[in-house]
Amino acid sequence: MRDRRELYPLKILVAGGFGVGKTTFVRSLSEIPPLLTEQAMTSASIGVDETSAVPDKVTTTVAMDFGRITVDDSLILYLFGTPGQSRFWFMWDELARGCVGAVVLVDLRRVDECFPAIDYFENRRIPYVIGLNRFPGSEGHTEDDVRDALAVAAETPVLWMDAREADSSLKSLVALVEHALSRTAVAG
C-alpha cells in the first residue's frame, strides 16, 4: 500500500482595482484552463469604469476568475481573482472566506485604485503582498517609495512583477505564502 500524504489546499485571492491585471495573473499561472467570468464592456460602463489608462480593455470580470496550481502531491493553490469595480465588491466576503492571503496588484499610473483592496485586507487582518504590475510609465519608483506612498506596514512585502509572466507571478505567490507563514509563526 502506498504512503499517502495529507493534501493541503490553499486559497489565495488576487485583488486590486479595475484593469490592473488580475485575470492576466490567474491566466498566466493556472495549470488548468482558468474559469473566467469576463464579459464585454458595454455602454453601461461609460462614466463608471475609468478606461483612459487601459484604452484597449474591452472586457471586465463580473464575478471572479479561478485557477489552480499543483505545487506537489500534498499542496494545491487555488487562485481566485476578484472583480475590480466597486459595484461587484459585495462578492469579496464570499471569495475571501478561508483564504490564506491575497496578492494586491497595483498599477502605479492609477495608484488610488488599490486602496480599497488594501483597506479590505487590513481591516480583516488577512495577509497580503503588494504586486507592482509593470505597466508602461510605472518605472522610476522604489519598493520603499511605494510602501511609504501606500502607507503599508514595513513587514508587508512590496515587489515588482509582471502578471503576464508566470515566473514573475509565481514569485509574488511565494512571497505571499512566506509572509502568511511568518505572521502565523509570530501569532502562534
PDB file of C-alpha atoms in Angstrom:
ATOM      1  CA  MET A   1       0.000   0.000   0.000  1.00  0.00           C
ATOM      2  CA  ARG A   2       1.274   3.421  -0.974  1.00  0.00           C
ATOM      3  CA  ASP A   3       2.083   6.023   1.699  1.00  0.00           C
ATOM      4  CA  ARG A   4      -0.409   8.848   1.259  1.00  0.00           C
ATOM      5  CA  ARG A   5       0.291  12.381   2.353  1.00  0.00           C
ATOM      6  CA  GLU A   6      -2.406  14.704   3.502  1.00  0.00           C
ATOM      7  CA  LEU A   7      -3.497  17.185   0.835  1.00  0.00           C
ATOM      8  CA  TYR A   8      -3.274  20.876   1.770  1.00  0.00           C
ATOM      9  CA  PRO A   9      -5.344  23.167  -0.426  1.00  0.00           C
ATOM     10  CA  LEU A  10      -4.546  26.881  -0.048  1.00  0.00           C
ATOM     11  CA  LYS A  11      -6.961  29.541  -1.250  1.00  0.00           C
ATOM     12  CA  ILE A  12      -5.335  32.749  -2.484  1.00  0.00           C
ATOM     13  CA  LEU A  13      -7.050  35.894  -3.706  1.00  0.00           C
ATOM     14  CA  VAL A  14      -5.764  38.133  -6.461  1.00  0.00           C
ATOM     15  CA  ALA A  15      -7.217  41.587  -5.905  1.00  0.00           C
ATOM     16  CA  GLY A  16      -6.862  45.200  -6.941  1.00  0.00           C
ATOM     17  CA  GLY A  17      -8.587  47.879  -8.931  1.00  0.00           C
ATOM     18  CA  PHE A  18     -10.157  47.794 -12.355  1.00  0.00           C
ATOM     19  CA  GLY A  19      -7.813  46.681 -15.136  1.00  0.00           C
ATOM     20  CA  VAL A  20      -4.694  46.027 -13.014  1.00  0.00           C
ATOM     21  CA  GLY A  21      -4.044  42.516 -14.360  1.00  0.00           C
ATOM     22  CA  LYS A  22      -5.912  40.123 -12.052  1.00  0.00           C
ATOM     23  CA  THR A  23      -7.289  37.973 -14.879  1.00  0.00           C
ATOM     24  CA  THR A  24      -3.916  38.012 -16.616  1.00  0.00           C
ATOM     25  CA  PHE A  25      -2.244  36.903 -13.364  1.00  0.00           C
ATOM     26  CA  VAL A  26      -4.606  33.931 -12.905  1.00  0.00           C
ATOM     27  CA  ARG A  27      -4.331  33.021 -16.589  1.00  0.00           C
ATOM     28  CA  SER A  28      -0.511  33.098 -16.516  1.00  0.00           C
ATOM     29  CA  LEU A  29      -0.285  30.634 -13.610  1.00  0.00           C
ATOM     30  CA  SER A  30      -3.204  28.231 -13.843  1.00  0.00           C
ATOM     31  CA  GLU A  31      -2.359  24.666 -14.850  1.00  0.00           C
ATOM     32  CA  ILE A  32      -5.979  24.141 -15.856  1.00  0.00           C
ATOM     33  CA  PRO A  33      -7.942  26.268 -18.292  1.00  0.00           C
ATOM     34  CA  PRO A  34      -8.967  29.052 -15.908  1.00  0.00           C
ATOM     35  CA  LEU A  35     -12.596  29.796 -15.222  1.00  0.00           C
ATOM     36  CA  LEU A  36     -13.028  33.403 -16.291  1.00  0.00           C
ATOM     37  CA  THR A  37     -16.173  35.482 -15.944  1.00  0.00           C
ATOM     38  CA  GLU A  38     -15.057  38.120 -18.403  1.00  0.00           C
ATOM     39  CA  GLN A  39     -17.859  39.945 -20.157  1.00  0.00           C
ATOM     40  CA  ALA A  40     -17.764  42.564 -22.861  1.00  0.00           C
ATOM     41  CA  MET A  41     -17.844  46.092 -21.538  1.00  0.00           C
ATOM     42  CA  THR A  42     -20.982  47.864 -22.649  1.00  0.00           C
ATOM     43  CA  SER A  43     -22.183  51.421 -22.856  1.00  0.00           C
ATOM     44  CA  ALA A  44     -23.456  50.994 -19.270  1.00  0.00           C
ATOM     45  CA  SER A  45     -19.841  51.266 -18.075  1.00  0.00           C
ATOM     46  CA  ILE A  46     -19.322  54.676 -19.703  1.00  0.00           C
ATOM     47  CA  GLY A  47     -18.697  57.183 -16.956  1.00  0.00           C
ATOM     48  CA  VAL A  48     -18.468  54.356 -14.393  1.00  0.00           C
ATOM     49  CA  ASP A  49     -15.289  52.495 -15.390  1.00  0.00           C
ATOM     50  CA  GLU A  50     -12.252  54.721 -15.954  1.00  0.00           C
ATOM     51  CA  THR A  51     -10.521  53.263 -19.015  1.00  0.00           C
ATOM     52  CA  SER A  52      -8.156  56.073 -20.008  1.00  0.00           C
ATOM     53  CA  ALA A  53      -5.087  54.228 -18.633  1.00  0.00           C
ATOM     54  CA  VAL A  54      -6.217  50.945 -20.231  1.00  0.00           C
ATOM     55  CA  PRO A  55      -7.807  52.066 -23.531  1.00  0.00           C
ATOM     56  CA  ASP A  56      -7.564  48.604 -25.119  1.00  0.00           C
ATOM     57  CA  LYS A  57      -9.611  46.945 -22.354  1.00  0.00           C
ATOM     58  CA  VAL A  58     -12.846  45.608 -23.825  1.00  0.00           C
ATOM     59  CA  THR A  59     -13.869  43.033 -21.198  1.00  0.00           C
ATOM     60  CA  THR A  60     -14.213  43.027 -17.433  1.00  0.00           C
ATOM     61  CA  THR A  61     -14.549  40.393 -14.700  1.00  0.00           C
ATOM     62  CA  VAL A  62     -18.096  40.320 -13.363  1.00  0.00           C
ATOM     63  CA  ALA A  63     -17.805  37.591 -10.720  1.00  0.00           C
ATOM     64  CA  MET A  64     -14.371  36.005 -10.314  1.00  0.00           C
ATOM     65  CA  ASP A  65     -11.533  34.243 -12.039  1.00  0.00           C
ATOM     66  CA  PHE A  66     -10.423  30.801 -10.874  1.00  0.00           C
ATOM     67  CA  GLY A  67      -7.245  28.861 -11.469  1.00  0.00           C
ATOM     68  CA  ARG A  68      -5.260  26.046  -9.880  1.00  0.00           C
ATOM     69  CA  ILE A  69      -1.591  25.306  -9.306  1.00  0.00           C
ATOM     70  CA  THR A  70      -0.384  21.926  -8.058  1.00  0.00           C
ATOM     71  CA  VAL A  71       2.826  22.534  -6.120  1.00  0.00           C
ATOM     72  CA  ASP A  72       3.398  18.867  -5.263  1.00  0.00           C
ATOM     73  CA  ASP A  73       1.338  15.838  -4.232  1.00  0.00           C
ATOM     74  CA  SER A  74       0.427  17.469  -0.935  1.00  0.00           C
ATOM     75  CA  LEU A  75      -0.064  21.162  -1.821  1.00  0.00           C
ATOM     76  CA  ILE A  76      -2.500  22.780  -4.234  1.00  0.00           C
ATOM     77  CA  LEU A  77      -3.041  26.519  -4.615  1.00  0.00           C
ATOM     78  CA  TYR A  78      -6.458  27.747  -5.671  1.00  0.00           C
ATOM     79  CA  LEU A  79      -6.400  31.239  -7.161  1.00  0.00           C
ATOM     80  CA  PHE A  80      -9.467  33.451  -7.013  1.00  0.00           C
ATOM     81  CA  GLY A  81      -9.319  36.721  -8.923  1.00  0.00           C
ATOM     82  CA  THR A  82     -11.704  39.303  -7.518  1.00  0.00           C
ATOM     83  CA  PRO A  83     -13.694  41.760  -9.609  1.00  0.00           C
ATOM     84  CA  GLY A  84     -12.169  45.236  -9.526  1.00  0.00           C
ATOM     85  CA  GLN A  85     -15.142  47.569  -9.769  1.00  0.00           C
ATOM     86  CA  SER A  86     -16.879  48.737  -6.615  1.00  0.00           C
ATOM     87  CA  ARG A  87     -20.271  47.568  -7.864  1.00  0.00           C
ATOM     88  CA  PHE A  88     -19.003  43.952  -7.573  1.00  0.00           C
ATOM     89  CA  TRP A  89     -17.296  44.262  -4.169  1.00  0.00           C
ATOM     90  CA  PHE A  90     -20.228  42.581  -2.419  1.00  0.00           C
ATOM     91  CA  MET A  91     -18.717  39.271  -3.607  1.00  0.00           C
ATOM     92  CA  TRP A  92     -15.389  39.804  -1.849  1.00  0.00           C
ATOM     93  CA  ASP A  93     -16.557  38.475   1.535  1.00  0.00           C
ATOM     94  CA  GLU A  94     -17.517  35.139   0.000  1.00  0.00           C
ATOM     95  CA  LEU A  95     -14.346  34.952  -2.060  1.00  0.00           C
ATOM     96  CA  ALA A  96     -12.174  35.809   0.958  1.00  0.00           C
ATOM     97  CA  ARG A  97     -13.710  33.194   3.256  1.00  0.00           C
ATOM     98  CA  GLY A  98     -10.965  30.686   4.128  1.00  0.00           C
ATOM     99  CA  CYS A  99      -8.194  32.353   2.148  1.00  0.00           C
ATOM    100  CA  VAL A 100      -4.612  32.366   3.411  1.00  0.00           C
ATOM    101  CA  GLY A 101      -3.964  35.763   1.891  1.00  0.00           C
ATOM    102  CA  ALA A 102      -4.015  37.962  -1.169  1.00  0.00           C
ATOM    103  CA  VAL A 103      -1.819  39.441  -3.836  1.00  0.00           C
ATOM    104  CA  VAL A 104      -2.946  43.049  -4.303  1.00  0.00           C
ATOM    105  CA  LEU A 105      -1.978  44.168  -7.799  1.00  0.00           C
ATOM    106  CA  VAL A 106      -1.130  47.831  -8.268  1.00  0.00           C
ATOM    107  CA  ASP A 107      -0.897  49.917 -11.428  1.00  0.00           C
ATOM    108  CA  LEU A 108       1.267  52.884 -10.395  1.00  0.00           C
ATOM    109  CA  ARG A 109      -0.373  55.048 -13.057  1.00  0.00           C
ATOM    110  CA  ARG A 110      -3.587  54.693 -11.022  1.00  0.00           C
ATOM    111  CA  VAL A 111      -2.331  54.044  -7.513  1.00  0.00           C
ATOM    112  CA  ASP A 112      -5.519  55.309  -5.847  1.00  0.00           C
ATOM    113  CA  GLU A 113      -7.444  52.289  -7.172  1.00  0.00           C
ATOM    114  CA  CYS A 114      -5.549  49.874  -4.900  1.00  0.00           C
ATOM    115  CA  PHE A 115      -6.600  51.481  -1.610  1.00  0.00           C
ATOM    116  CA  PRO A 116      -9.978  49.722  -1.297  1.00  0.00           C
ATOM    117  CA  ALA A 117      -8.270  46.312  -1.626  1.00  0.00           C
ATOM    118  CA  ILE A 118      -5.549  47.224   0.876  1.00  0.00           C
ATOM    119  CA  ASP A 119      -8.170  48.522   3.319  1.00  0.00           C
ATOM    120  CA  TYR A 120     -10.257  45.377   2.854  1.00  0.00           C
ATOM    121  CA  PHE A 121      -7.416  43.004   3.775  1.00  0.00           C
ATOM    122  CA  GLU A 122      -6.033  45.168   6.569  1.00  0.00           C
ATOM    123  CA  ASN A 123      -9.453  45.553   8.197  1.00  0.00           C
ATOM    124  CA  ARG A 124      -9.933  41.770   8.153  1.00  0.00           C
ATOM    125  CA  ARG A 125      -6.327  41.030   9.168  1.00  0.00           C
ATOM    126  CA  ILE A 126      -5.773  38.929   6.053  1.00  0.00           C
ATOM    127  CA  PRO A 127      -2.107  38.745   4.995  1.00  0.00           C
ATOM    128  CA  TYR A 128      -1.360  40.362   1.656  1.00  0.00           C
ATOM    129  CA  VAL A 129       1.529  41.385  -0.544  1.00  0.00           C
ATOM    130  CA  ILE A 130       1.669  44.297  -2.950  1.00  0.00           C
ATOM    131  CA  GLY A 131       2.449  43.297  -6.541  1.00  0.00           C
ATOM    132  CA  LEU A 132       3.586  46.316  -8.559  1.00  0.00           C
ATOM    133  CA  ASN A 133       2.469  45.221 -12.007  1.00  0.00           C
ATOM    134  CA  ARG A 134       4.805  46.535 -14.674  1.00  0.00           C
ATOM    135  CA  PHE A 135       2.817  48.869 -16.888  1.00  0.00           C
ATOM    136  CA  PRO A 136       4.421  51.417 -19.230  1.00  0.00           C
ATOM    137  CA  GLY A 137       5.233  54.578 -17.308  1.00  0.00           C
ATOM    138  CA  SER A 138       5.427  52.900 -13.900  1.00  0.00           C
ATOM    139  CA  GLU A 139       9.206  52.818 -13.687  1.00  0.00           C
ATOM    140  CA  GLY A 140      11.243  55.138 -11.512  1.00  0.00           C
ATOM    141  CA  HIS A 141       9.789  54.175  -8.146  1.00  0.00           C
ATOM    142  CA  THR A 142      11.447  52.048  -5.491  1.00  0.00           C
ATOM    143  CA  GLU A 143       9.556  49.491  -3.429  1.00  0.00           C
ATOM    144  CA  ASP A 144      10.202  51.618  -0.334  1.00  0.00           C
ATOM    145  CA  ASP A 145       8.833  54.747  -2.031  1.00  0.00           C
ATOM    146  CA  VAL A 146       5.671  52.844  -2.944  1.00  0.00           C
ATOM    147  CA  ARG A 147       5.394  51.358   0.559  1.00  0.00           C
ATOM    148  CA  ASP A 148       5.524  54.881   2.007  1.00  0.00           C
ATOM    149  CA  ALA A 149       3.001  56.216  -0.505  1.00  0.00           C
ATOM    150  CA  LEU A 150       0.589  53.357   0.246  1.00  0.00           C
ATOM    151  CA  ALA A 151       1.253  53.579   3.998  1.00  0.00           C
ATOM    152  CA  VAL A 152       1.586  49.809   4.327  1.00  0.00           C
ATOM    153  CA  ALA A 153       3.441  48.183   7.210  1.00  0.00           C
ATOM    154  CA  ALA A 154       7.167  47.547   6.923  1.00  0.00           C
ATOM    155  CA  GLU A 155       6.611  43.773   7.093  1.00  0.00           C
ATOM    156  CA  THR A 156       4.187  43.780   4.133  1.00  0.00           C
ATOM    157  CA  PRO A 157       6.124  42.641   1.054  1.00  0.00           C
ATOM    158  CA  VAL A 158       6.134  45.053  -1.891  1.00  0.00           C
ATOM    159  CA  LEU A 159       7.591  43.641  -5.092  1.00  0.00           C
ATOM    160  CA  TRP A 160       7.813  44.371  -8.777  1.00  0.00           C
ATOM    161  CA  MET A 161       6.194  41.763 -11.004  1.00  0.00           C
ATOM    162  CA  ASP A 162       4.634  41.249 -14.413  1.00  0.00           C
ATOM    163  CA  ALA A 163       1.262  39.467 -14.398  1.00  0.00           C
ATOM    164  CA  ARG A 164       1.852  38.271 -17.972  1.00  0.00           C
ATOM    165  CA  GLU A 165       4.853  36.178 -16.901  1.00  0.00           C
ATOM    166  CA  ALA A 166       4.259  33.003 -14.908  1.00  0.00           C
ATOM    167  CA  ASP A 167       7.656  33.120 -13.152  1.00  0.00           C
ATOM    168  CA  SER A 168       7.064  36.684 -12.030  1.00  0.00           C
ATOM    169  CA  SER A 169       3.542  35.940 -10.812  1.00  0.00           C
ATOM    170  CA  LEU A 170       4.781  32.816  -9.034  1.00  0.00           C
ATOM    171  CA  LYS A 171       7.374  34.851  -7.107  1.00  0.00           C
ATOM    172  CA  SER A 172       4.584  37.032  -5.727  1.00  0.00           C
ATOM    173  CA  LEU A 173       2.701  33.902  -4.577  1.00  0.00           C
ATOM    174  CA  VAL A 174       5.832  32.601  -2.868  1.00  0.00           C
ATOM    175  CA  ALA A 175       6.250  35.978  -1.138  1.00  0.00           C
ATOM    176  CA  LEU A 176       2.611  35.827  -0.002  1.00  0.00           C
ATOM    177  CA  VAL A 177       2.874  32.304   1.418  1.00  0.00           C
ATOM    178  CA  GLU A 178       6.125  33.186   3.213  1.00  0.00           C
ATOM    179  CA  HIS A 179       4.512  36.353   4.596  1.00  0.00           C
ATOM    180  CA  ALA A 180       1.402  34.461   5.767  1.00  0.00           C
ATOM    181  CA  LEU A 181       3.573  31.791   7.421  1.00  0.00           C
ATOM    182  CA  SER A 182       5.681  34.405   9.190  1.00  0.00           C
ATOM    183  CA  ARG A 183       2.552  36.073  10.563  1.00  0.00           C
ATOM    184  CA  THR A 184       1.285  32.702  11.755  1.00  0.00           C
ATOM    185  CA  ALA A 185       4.615  31.948  13.484  1.00  0.00           C
ATOM    186  CA  VAL A 186       4.556  35.313  15.261  1.00  0.00           C
ATOM    187  CA  ALA A 187       0.923  34.920  16.330  1.00  0.00           C
ATOM    188  CA  GLY A 188       1.295  31.270  17.356  1.00  0.00           C
TER     189      GLY A 188
END
